[in-house]
Short mmCIF file of C-alpha atoms and ligand atoms in Angstrom, two decimals:
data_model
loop_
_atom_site.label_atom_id
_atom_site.label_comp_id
_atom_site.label_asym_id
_atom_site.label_seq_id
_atom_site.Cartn_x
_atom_site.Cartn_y
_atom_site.Cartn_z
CA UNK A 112 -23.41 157.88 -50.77
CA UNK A 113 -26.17 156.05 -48.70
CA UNK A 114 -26.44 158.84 -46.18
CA UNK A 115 -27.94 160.64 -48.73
CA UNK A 116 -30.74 158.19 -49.62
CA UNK A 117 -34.29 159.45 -48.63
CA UNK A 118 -37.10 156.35 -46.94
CA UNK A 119 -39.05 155.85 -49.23
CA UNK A 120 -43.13 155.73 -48.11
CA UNK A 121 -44.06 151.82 -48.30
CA UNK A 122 -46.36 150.34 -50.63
CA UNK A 123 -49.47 150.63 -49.09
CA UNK A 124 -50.85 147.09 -50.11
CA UNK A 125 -47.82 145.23 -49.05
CA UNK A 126 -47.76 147.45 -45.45
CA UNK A 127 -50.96 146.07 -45.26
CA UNK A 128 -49.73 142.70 -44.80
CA UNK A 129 -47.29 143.00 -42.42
CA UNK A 130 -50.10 145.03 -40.84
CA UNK A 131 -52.39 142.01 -40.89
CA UNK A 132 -49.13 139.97 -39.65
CA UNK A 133 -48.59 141.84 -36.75
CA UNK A 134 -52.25 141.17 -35.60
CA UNK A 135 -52.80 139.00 -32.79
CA UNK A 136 -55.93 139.28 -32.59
CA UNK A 137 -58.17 135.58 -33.11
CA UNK A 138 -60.71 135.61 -36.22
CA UNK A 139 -58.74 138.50 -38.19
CA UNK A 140 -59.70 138.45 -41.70
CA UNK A 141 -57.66 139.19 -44.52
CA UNK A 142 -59.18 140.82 -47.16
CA UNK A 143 -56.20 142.91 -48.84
CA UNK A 144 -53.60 141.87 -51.19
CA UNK A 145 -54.62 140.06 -54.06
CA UNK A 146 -53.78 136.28 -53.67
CA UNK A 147 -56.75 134.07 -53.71
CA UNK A 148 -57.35 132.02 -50.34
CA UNK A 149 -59.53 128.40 -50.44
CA UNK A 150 -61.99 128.37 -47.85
CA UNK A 151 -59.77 127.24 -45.26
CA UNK A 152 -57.64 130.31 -46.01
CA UNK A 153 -54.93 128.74 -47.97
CA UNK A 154 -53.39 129.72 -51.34
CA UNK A 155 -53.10 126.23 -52.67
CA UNK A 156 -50.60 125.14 -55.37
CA UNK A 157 -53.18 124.01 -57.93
CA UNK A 158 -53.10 120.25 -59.07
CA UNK A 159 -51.99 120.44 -62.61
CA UNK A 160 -48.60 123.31 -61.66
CA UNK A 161 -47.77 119.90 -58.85
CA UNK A 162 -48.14 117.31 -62.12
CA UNK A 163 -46.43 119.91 -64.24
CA UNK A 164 -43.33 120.69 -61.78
CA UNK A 165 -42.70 116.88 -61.47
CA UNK A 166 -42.49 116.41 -65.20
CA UNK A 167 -40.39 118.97 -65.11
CA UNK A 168 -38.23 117.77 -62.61
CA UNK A 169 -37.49 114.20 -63.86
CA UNK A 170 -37.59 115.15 -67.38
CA UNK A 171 -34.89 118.54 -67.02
CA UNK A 172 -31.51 117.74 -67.39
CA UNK A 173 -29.78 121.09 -67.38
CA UNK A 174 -30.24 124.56 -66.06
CA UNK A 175 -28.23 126.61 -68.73
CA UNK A 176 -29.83 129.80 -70.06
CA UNK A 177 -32.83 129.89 -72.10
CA UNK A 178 -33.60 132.52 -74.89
CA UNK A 179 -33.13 136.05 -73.89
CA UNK A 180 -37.04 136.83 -74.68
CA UNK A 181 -38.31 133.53 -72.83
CA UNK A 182 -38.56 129.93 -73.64
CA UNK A 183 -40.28 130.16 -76.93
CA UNK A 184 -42.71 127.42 -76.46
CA UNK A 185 -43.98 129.17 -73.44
CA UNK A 186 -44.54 132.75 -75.47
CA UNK A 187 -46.71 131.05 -78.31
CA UNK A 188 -48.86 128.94 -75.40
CA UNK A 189 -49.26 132.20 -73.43
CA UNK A 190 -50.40 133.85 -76.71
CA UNK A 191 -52.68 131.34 -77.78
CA UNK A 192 -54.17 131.82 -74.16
CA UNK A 193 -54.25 135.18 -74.16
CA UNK A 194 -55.19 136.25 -78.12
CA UNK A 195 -56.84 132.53 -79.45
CA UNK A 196 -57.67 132.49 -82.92
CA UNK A 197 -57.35 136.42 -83.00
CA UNK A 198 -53.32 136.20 -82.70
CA UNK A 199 -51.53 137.38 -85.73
CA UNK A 200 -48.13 135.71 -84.88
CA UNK A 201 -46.59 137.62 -88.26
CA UNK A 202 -47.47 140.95 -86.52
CA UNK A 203 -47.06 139.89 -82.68
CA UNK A 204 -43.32 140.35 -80.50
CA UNK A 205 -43.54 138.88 -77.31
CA UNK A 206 -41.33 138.74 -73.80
CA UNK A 207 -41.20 136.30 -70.81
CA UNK A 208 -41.11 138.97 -67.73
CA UNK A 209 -40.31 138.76 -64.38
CA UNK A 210 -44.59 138.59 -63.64
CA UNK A 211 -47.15 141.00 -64.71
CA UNK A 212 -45.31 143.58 -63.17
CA UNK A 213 -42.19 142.90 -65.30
CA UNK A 214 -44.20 143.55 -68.19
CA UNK A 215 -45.55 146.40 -67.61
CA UNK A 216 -42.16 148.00 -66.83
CA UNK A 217 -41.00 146.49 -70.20
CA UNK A 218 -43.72 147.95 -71.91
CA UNK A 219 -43.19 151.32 -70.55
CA UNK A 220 -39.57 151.30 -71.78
CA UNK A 221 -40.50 150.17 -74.97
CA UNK A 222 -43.09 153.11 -75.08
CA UNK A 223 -40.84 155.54 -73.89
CA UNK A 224 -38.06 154.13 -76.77
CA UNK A 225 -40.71 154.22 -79.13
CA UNK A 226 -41.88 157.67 -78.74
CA UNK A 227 -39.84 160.07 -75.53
CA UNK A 228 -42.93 162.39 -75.56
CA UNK A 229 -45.09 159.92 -74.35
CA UNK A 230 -48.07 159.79 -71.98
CA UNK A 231 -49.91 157.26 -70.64
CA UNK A 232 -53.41 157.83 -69.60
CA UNK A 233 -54.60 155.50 -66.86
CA UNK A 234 -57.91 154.87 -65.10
CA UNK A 235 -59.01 156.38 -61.69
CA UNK A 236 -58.49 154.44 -60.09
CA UNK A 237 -55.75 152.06 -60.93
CA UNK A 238 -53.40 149.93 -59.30
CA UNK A 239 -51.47 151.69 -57.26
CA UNK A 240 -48.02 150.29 -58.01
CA UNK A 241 -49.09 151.35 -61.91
CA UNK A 242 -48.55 155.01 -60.82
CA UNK A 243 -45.55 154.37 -58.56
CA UNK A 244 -43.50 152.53 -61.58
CA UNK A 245 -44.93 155.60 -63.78
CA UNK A 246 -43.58 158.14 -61.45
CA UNK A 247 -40.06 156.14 -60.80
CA UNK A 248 -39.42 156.11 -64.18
CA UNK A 249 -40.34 159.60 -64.98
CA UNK A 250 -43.47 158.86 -67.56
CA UNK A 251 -45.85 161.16 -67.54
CA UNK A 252 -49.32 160.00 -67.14
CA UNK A 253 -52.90 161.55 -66.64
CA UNK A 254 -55.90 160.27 -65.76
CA UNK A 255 -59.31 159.09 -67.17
CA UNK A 256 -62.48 159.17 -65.62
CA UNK A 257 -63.59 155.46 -64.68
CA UNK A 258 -65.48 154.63 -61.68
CA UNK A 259 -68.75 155.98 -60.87
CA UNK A 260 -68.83 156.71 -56.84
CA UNK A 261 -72.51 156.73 -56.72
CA UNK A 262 -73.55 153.59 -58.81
CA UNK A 263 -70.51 151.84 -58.24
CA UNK A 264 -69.79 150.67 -61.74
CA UNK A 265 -68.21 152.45 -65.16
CA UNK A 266 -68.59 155.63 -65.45
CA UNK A 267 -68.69 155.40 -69.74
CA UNK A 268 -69.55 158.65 -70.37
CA UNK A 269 -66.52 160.10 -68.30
CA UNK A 270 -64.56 157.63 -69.53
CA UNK A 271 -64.54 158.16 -73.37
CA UNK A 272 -64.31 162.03 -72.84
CA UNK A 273 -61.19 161.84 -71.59
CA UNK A 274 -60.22 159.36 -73.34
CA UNK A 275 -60.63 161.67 -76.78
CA UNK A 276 -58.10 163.33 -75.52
CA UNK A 277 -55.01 161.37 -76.03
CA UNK A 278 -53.38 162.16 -78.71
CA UNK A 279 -51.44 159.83 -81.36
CA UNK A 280 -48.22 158.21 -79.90
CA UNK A 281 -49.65 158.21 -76.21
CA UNK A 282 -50.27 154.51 -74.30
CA UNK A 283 -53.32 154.17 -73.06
CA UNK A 284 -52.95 152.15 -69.90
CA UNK A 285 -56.60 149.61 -69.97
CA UNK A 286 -57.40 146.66 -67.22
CA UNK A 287 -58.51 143.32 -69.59
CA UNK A 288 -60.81 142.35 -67.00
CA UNK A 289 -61.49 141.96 -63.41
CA UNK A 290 -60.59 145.99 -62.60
CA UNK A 291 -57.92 146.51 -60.31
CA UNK A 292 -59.09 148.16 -57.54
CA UNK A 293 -62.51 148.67 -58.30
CA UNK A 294 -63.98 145.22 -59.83
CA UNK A 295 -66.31 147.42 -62.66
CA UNK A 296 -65.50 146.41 -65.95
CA UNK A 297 -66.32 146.96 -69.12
CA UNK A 298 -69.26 145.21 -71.39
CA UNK A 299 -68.13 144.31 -74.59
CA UNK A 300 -69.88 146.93 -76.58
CA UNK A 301 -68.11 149.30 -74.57
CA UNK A 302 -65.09 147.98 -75.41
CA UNK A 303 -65.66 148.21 -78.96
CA UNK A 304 -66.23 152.18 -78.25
CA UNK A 305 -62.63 152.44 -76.74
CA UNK A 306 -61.47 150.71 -79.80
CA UNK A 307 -63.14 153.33 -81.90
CA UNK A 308 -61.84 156.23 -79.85
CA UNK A 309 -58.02 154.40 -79.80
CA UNK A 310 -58.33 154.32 -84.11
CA UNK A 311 -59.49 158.12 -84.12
CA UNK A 312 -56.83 159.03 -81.80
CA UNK A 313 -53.73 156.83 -82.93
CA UNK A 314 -53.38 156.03 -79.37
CA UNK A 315 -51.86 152.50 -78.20
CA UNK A 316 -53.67 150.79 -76.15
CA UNK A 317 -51.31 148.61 -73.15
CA UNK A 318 -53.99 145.86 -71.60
CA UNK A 319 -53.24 144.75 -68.57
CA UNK A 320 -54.30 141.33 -68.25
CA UNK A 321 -53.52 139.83 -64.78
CA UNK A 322 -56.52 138.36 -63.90
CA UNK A 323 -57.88 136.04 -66.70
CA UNK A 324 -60.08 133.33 -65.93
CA UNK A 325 -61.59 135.37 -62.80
CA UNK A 326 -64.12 137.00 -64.19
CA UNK A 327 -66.75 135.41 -66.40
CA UNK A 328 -64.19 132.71 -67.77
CA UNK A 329 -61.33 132.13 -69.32
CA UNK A 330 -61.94 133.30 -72.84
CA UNK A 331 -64.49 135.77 -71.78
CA UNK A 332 -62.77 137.71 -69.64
CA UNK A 333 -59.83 137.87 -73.01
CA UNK A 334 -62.69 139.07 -75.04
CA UNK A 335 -62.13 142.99 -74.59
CA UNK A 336 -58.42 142.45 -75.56
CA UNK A 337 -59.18 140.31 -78.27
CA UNK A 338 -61.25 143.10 -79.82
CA UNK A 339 -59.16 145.68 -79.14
CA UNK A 340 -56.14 143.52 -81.12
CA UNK A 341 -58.18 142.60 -84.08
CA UNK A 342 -58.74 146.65 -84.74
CA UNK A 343 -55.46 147.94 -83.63
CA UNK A 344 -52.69 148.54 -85.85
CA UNK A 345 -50.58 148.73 -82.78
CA UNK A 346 -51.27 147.28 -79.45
CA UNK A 347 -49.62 145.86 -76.11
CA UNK A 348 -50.47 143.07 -73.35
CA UNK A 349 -48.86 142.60 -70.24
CA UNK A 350 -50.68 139.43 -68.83
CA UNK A 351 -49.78 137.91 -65.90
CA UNK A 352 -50.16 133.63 -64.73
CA UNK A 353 -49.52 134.76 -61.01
CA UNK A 354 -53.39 134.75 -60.17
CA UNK A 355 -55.13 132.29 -62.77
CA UNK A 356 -51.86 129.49 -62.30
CA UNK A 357 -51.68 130.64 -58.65
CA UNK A 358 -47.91 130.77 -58.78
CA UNK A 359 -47.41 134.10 -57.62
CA UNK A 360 -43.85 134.01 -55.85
CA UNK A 361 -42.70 132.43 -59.74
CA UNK A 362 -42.80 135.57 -61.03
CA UNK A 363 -44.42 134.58 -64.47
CA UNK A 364 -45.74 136.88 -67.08
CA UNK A 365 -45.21 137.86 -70.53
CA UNK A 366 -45.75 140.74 -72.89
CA UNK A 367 -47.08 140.62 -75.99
CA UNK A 368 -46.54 144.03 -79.03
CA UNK A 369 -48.66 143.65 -81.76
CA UNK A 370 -46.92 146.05 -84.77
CA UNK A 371 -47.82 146.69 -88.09
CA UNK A 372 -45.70 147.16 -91.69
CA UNK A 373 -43.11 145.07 -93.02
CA UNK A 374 -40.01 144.25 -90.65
CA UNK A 375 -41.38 145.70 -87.76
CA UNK A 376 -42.10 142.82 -85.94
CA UNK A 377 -38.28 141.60 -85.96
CA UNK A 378 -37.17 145.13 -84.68
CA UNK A 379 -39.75 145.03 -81.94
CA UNK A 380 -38.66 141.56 -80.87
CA UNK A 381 -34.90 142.40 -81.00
CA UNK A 382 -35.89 145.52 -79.11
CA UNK A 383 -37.71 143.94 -76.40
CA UNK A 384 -35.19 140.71 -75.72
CA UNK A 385 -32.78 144.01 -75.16
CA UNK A 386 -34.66 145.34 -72.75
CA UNK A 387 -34.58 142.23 -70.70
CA UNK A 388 -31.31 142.25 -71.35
CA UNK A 389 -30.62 145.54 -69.93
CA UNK A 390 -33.01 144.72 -67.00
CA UNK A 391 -31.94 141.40 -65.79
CA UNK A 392 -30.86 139.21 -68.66
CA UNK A 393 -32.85 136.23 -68.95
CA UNK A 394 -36.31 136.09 -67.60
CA UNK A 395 -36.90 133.34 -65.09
CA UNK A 396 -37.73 130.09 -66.08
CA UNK A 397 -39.43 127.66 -63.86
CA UNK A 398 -42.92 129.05 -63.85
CA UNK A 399 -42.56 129.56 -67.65
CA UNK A 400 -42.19 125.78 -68.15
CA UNK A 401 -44.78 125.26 -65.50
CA UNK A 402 -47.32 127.30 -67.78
CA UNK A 403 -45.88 125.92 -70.90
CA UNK A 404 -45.87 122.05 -69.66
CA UNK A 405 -49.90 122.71 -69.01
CA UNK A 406 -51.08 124.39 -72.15
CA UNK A 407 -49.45 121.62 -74.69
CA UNK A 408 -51.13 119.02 -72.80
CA UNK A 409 -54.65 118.42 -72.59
CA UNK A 410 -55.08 116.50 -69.76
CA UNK A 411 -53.33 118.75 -67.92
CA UNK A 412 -54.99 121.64 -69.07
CA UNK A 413 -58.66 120.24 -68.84
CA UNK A 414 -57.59 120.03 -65.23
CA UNK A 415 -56.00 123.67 -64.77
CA UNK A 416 -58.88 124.85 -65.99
CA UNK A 417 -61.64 123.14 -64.39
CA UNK A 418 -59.82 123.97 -61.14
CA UNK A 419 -59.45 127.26 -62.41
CA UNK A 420 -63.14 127.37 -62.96
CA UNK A 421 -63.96 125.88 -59.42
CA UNK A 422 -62.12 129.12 -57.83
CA UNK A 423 -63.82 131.61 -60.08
CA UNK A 424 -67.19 130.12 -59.36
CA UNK A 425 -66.36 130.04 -55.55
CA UNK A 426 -65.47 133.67 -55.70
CA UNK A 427 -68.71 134.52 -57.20
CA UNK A 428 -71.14 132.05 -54.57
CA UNK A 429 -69.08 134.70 -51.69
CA UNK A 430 -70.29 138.06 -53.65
CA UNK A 431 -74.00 136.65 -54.11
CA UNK A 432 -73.66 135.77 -50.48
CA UNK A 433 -71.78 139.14 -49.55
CA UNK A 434 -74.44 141.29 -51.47
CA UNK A 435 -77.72 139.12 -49.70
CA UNK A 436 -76.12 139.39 -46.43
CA UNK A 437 -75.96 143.38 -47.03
CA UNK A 438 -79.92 143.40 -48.69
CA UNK A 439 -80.98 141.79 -45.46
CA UNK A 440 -79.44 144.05 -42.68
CA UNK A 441 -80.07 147.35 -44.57
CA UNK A 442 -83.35 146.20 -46.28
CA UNK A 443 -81.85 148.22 -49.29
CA UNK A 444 -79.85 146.86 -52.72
CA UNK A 445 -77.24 149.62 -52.44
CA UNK A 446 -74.84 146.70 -51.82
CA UNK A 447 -76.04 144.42 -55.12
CA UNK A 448 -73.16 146.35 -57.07
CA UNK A 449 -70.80 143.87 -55.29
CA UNK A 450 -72.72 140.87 -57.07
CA UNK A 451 -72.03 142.50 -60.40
CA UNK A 452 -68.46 143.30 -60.02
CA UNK A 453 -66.08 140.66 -61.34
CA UNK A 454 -62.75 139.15 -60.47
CA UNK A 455 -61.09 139.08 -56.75
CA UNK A 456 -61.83 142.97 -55.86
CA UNK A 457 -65.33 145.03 -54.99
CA UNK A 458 -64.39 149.10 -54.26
CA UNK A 459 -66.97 149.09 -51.50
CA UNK A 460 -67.16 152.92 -51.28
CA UNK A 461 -66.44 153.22 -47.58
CA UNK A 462 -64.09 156.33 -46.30
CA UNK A 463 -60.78 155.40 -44.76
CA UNK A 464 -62.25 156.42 -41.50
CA UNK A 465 -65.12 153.68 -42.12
CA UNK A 466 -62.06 151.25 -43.27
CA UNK A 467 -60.48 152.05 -39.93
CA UNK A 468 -63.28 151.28 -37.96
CA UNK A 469 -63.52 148.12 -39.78
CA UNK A 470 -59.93 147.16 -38.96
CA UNK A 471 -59.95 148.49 -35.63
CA UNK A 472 -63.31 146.72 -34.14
CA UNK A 473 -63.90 144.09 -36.19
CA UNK A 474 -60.18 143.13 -37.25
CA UNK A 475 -61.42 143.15 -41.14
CA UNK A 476 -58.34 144.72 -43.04
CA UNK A 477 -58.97 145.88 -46.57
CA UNK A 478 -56.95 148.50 -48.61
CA UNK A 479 -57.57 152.14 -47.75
CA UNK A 480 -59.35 153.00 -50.53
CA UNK A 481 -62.17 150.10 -49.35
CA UNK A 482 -61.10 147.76 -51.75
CA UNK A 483 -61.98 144.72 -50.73
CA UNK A 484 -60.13 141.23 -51.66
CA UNK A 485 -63.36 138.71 -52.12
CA UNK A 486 -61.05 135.92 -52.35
CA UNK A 487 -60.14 136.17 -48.55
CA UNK A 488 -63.49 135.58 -47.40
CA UNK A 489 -65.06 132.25 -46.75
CA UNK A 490 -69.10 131.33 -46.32
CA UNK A 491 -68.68 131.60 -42.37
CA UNK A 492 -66.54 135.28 -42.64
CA UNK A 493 -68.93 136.76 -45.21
CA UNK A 494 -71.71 137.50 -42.10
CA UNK A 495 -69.27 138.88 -40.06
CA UNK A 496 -67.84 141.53 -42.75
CA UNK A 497 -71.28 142.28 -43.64
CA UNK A 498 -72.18 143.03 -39.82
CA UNK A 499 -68.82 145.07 -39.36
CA UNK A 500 -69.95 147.10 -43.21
CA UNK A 501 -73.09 148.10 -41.47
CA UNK A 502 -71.69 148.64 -38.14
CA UNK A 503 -69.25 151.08 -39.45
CA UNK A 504 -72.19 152.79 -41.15
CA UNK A 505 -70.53 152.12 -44.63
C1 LMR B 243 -52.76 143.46 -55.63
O1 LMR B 243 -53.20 144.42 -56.26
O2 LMR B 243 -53.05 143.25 -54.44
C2 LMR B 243 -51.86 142.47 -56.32
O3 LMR B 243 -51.69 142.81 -57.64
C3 LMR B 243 -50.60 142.24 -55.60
C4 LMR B 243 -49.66 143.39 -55.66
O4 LMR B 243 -48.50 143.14 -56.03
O5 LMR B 243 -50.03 144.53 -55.35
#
């Protein structure tokens, strides 16, 4: 049976780190997968997930199963979160995954139950690992126009051509905020437009969400899906609290289905505590309760998110420092675009031979497309990747 089993080609962000691993080269710089790195280069455990885990641990007094769909107090604190005043809890299912990742496989399946024609139109770029779960699981999927090469930002126009072309039943597949690889978003005008295009299509929209709170802020960067719920008959979220809790290795995420007509919520909720079911039973709990303990308690929270708020700030001092550095050893603004992107990635627009170069001489690793991971740098690295940009002729 195993003899016959093919290698499969390794995710190319997580090669990456064992790339970066393997490196023994002083002064390497990290600038690839997406965990966020203080300036000293750690990934702290923030101080509100320490107060919340020692609650937890003096005040727990078993470890027997949960709910099938999640802790429920942890679903309606994640929605409130995620949808504030705009969540319609009549019309809203929701899911404790295993991460962001979880839910977007959940919401696939519950597409594909939903409707077995469907297709889910993604952006060019996405995240990669969006395509690979697409093409494990045999959904098809096209693309949509997104990034413009040449101005580094959205390319609208492009966008909401193709867009008009999905037809009713099909998911489209939308970043919340913070795009995933490219770091152009969407202003909120724009957002209403894919809203419009969505009602005229009967497409459903899937948000991913996995990077709230590092973008323009915490509600801000919820604003797009906010809008996109209050117009939507039917809609999906898969947020994630790996990034903005910084308890990645918890595997904590949840997804939300907003439905419409009488009953339908019920079905959607019994459908989707199935699919964990058939998945891997109950979600996991600890970072659930984690997340849960800090949103029904203010003090707590008031601290999550002014820490919160401290790491989104410091990522944005790096790409104002980033995009000055650039201004003043090309004596152009071709670079400014990285100041304007949001969230922990910039798609510098290099070509993998100028991200080679970069690895190679100046031992700067970034993802192949030239994404870039602003949350590894610090003030002192920021120079050096700007030297090793221009060196490479980027
Ligand atoms: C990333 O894009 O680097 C993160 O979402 C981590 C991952 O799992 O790929």
């Amino acid at each position: 049976m195993f003899a016959a089993l093919k290698p499969q080609a390794p995710d190319k962000i997580l090669a990456l780190m064992g790339e970066f691993k393997a490196d023994t080269r002083q002064g390497k710089i990290d600038l690839g997968v997406g965990v966020y790195k203080d300036p000293t280069g750690l990934t702290p455990v923030m101080r509100a997930v320490k107060a919340a885990e020692k609650r937890i641990w003096e005040a727990e007094t078993t470890k027997a199963y949960t709910a099938l769909a999640g802790e429920p107090a942890y679903l309606a604190a994640m929605a409130r979160m995620v949808l504030g005043d705009g969540l319609d809890a009549g019309r809203t299912a929701s899911l404790s995954t295993v991460g962001g990742t979880g839910a977007i496989r959940q919401a696939l399946e519950l597409a594909r139950l939903g409707n077995p024609g469907v297709t889910v139109h993604v952006s060019d770029p996405t995240w990669p690992n969006h395509l690979s779960i697409m093409q494990f699981m045999g959904v098809p999927f096209v693309e949509y126009r997104y990034f413009d090469d040449a101005t580094r930002g959205v390319d609208f126009e492009g966008m909401k051509a193709d867009l008009a072309r999905a037809k009713q039943g099909d998911v489209v597949l939308l970043h919340g905020c913070c795009h995933n690889p490219t770091g152009a978003n969407l202003t909120l005008d724009q957002w209403a437009e894919v809203s419009a295009i969505l009602e005229r299509t009967g497409a459903v929209p899937l948000i991913d969400l996995a990077y709230q709170g590092f973008g323009d802020g915490l509600e801000e960067d919820a604003a797009g899906t906010r809008l996109i719920l209050s117009r939507a008959p039917e809609a999906m979220v898969a947020a994630s609290c790996s990034k903005n809790f910084g308890i990645y290795r918890e595997r904590t995420g949840v997804l939300m289905v907003q439905v419409e007509g009488a009953g339908a919520r019920d079905v959607a909720q019994g459908t989707l505590a199935y699919l964990n079911r058939q998945n891997y039973s109950f979600p996991p709990d600890h970072g659930a309760r984690i997340v849960q303990t800090i949103l029904d308690d203010d003090g707590l929270t008031a601290d999550w998110r002014a820490e919160l708020e401290e790491v989104r700030l410091g990522m944005l001092a790096l790409r104002e420092q980033l995009a000055a550095e650039l201004r003043d050893l090309t004596g152009t603004d071709r670079f400014d675009f990285v100041a304007r992107h949001r969230g922990m990635f910039s798609r510098l627009g290099a070509s993998p031979e100028q991200v080679r170069r970069i690895k190679e001489e100046a031992a700067i690793y970034m993802v192949g497309d030239s994404r870039l991971n602003i949350a590894g740098l610090n003030r002192d690295s920021v120079p050096v990747l700007a030297r090793a940009i221009v060196d490479a002729g980027v």
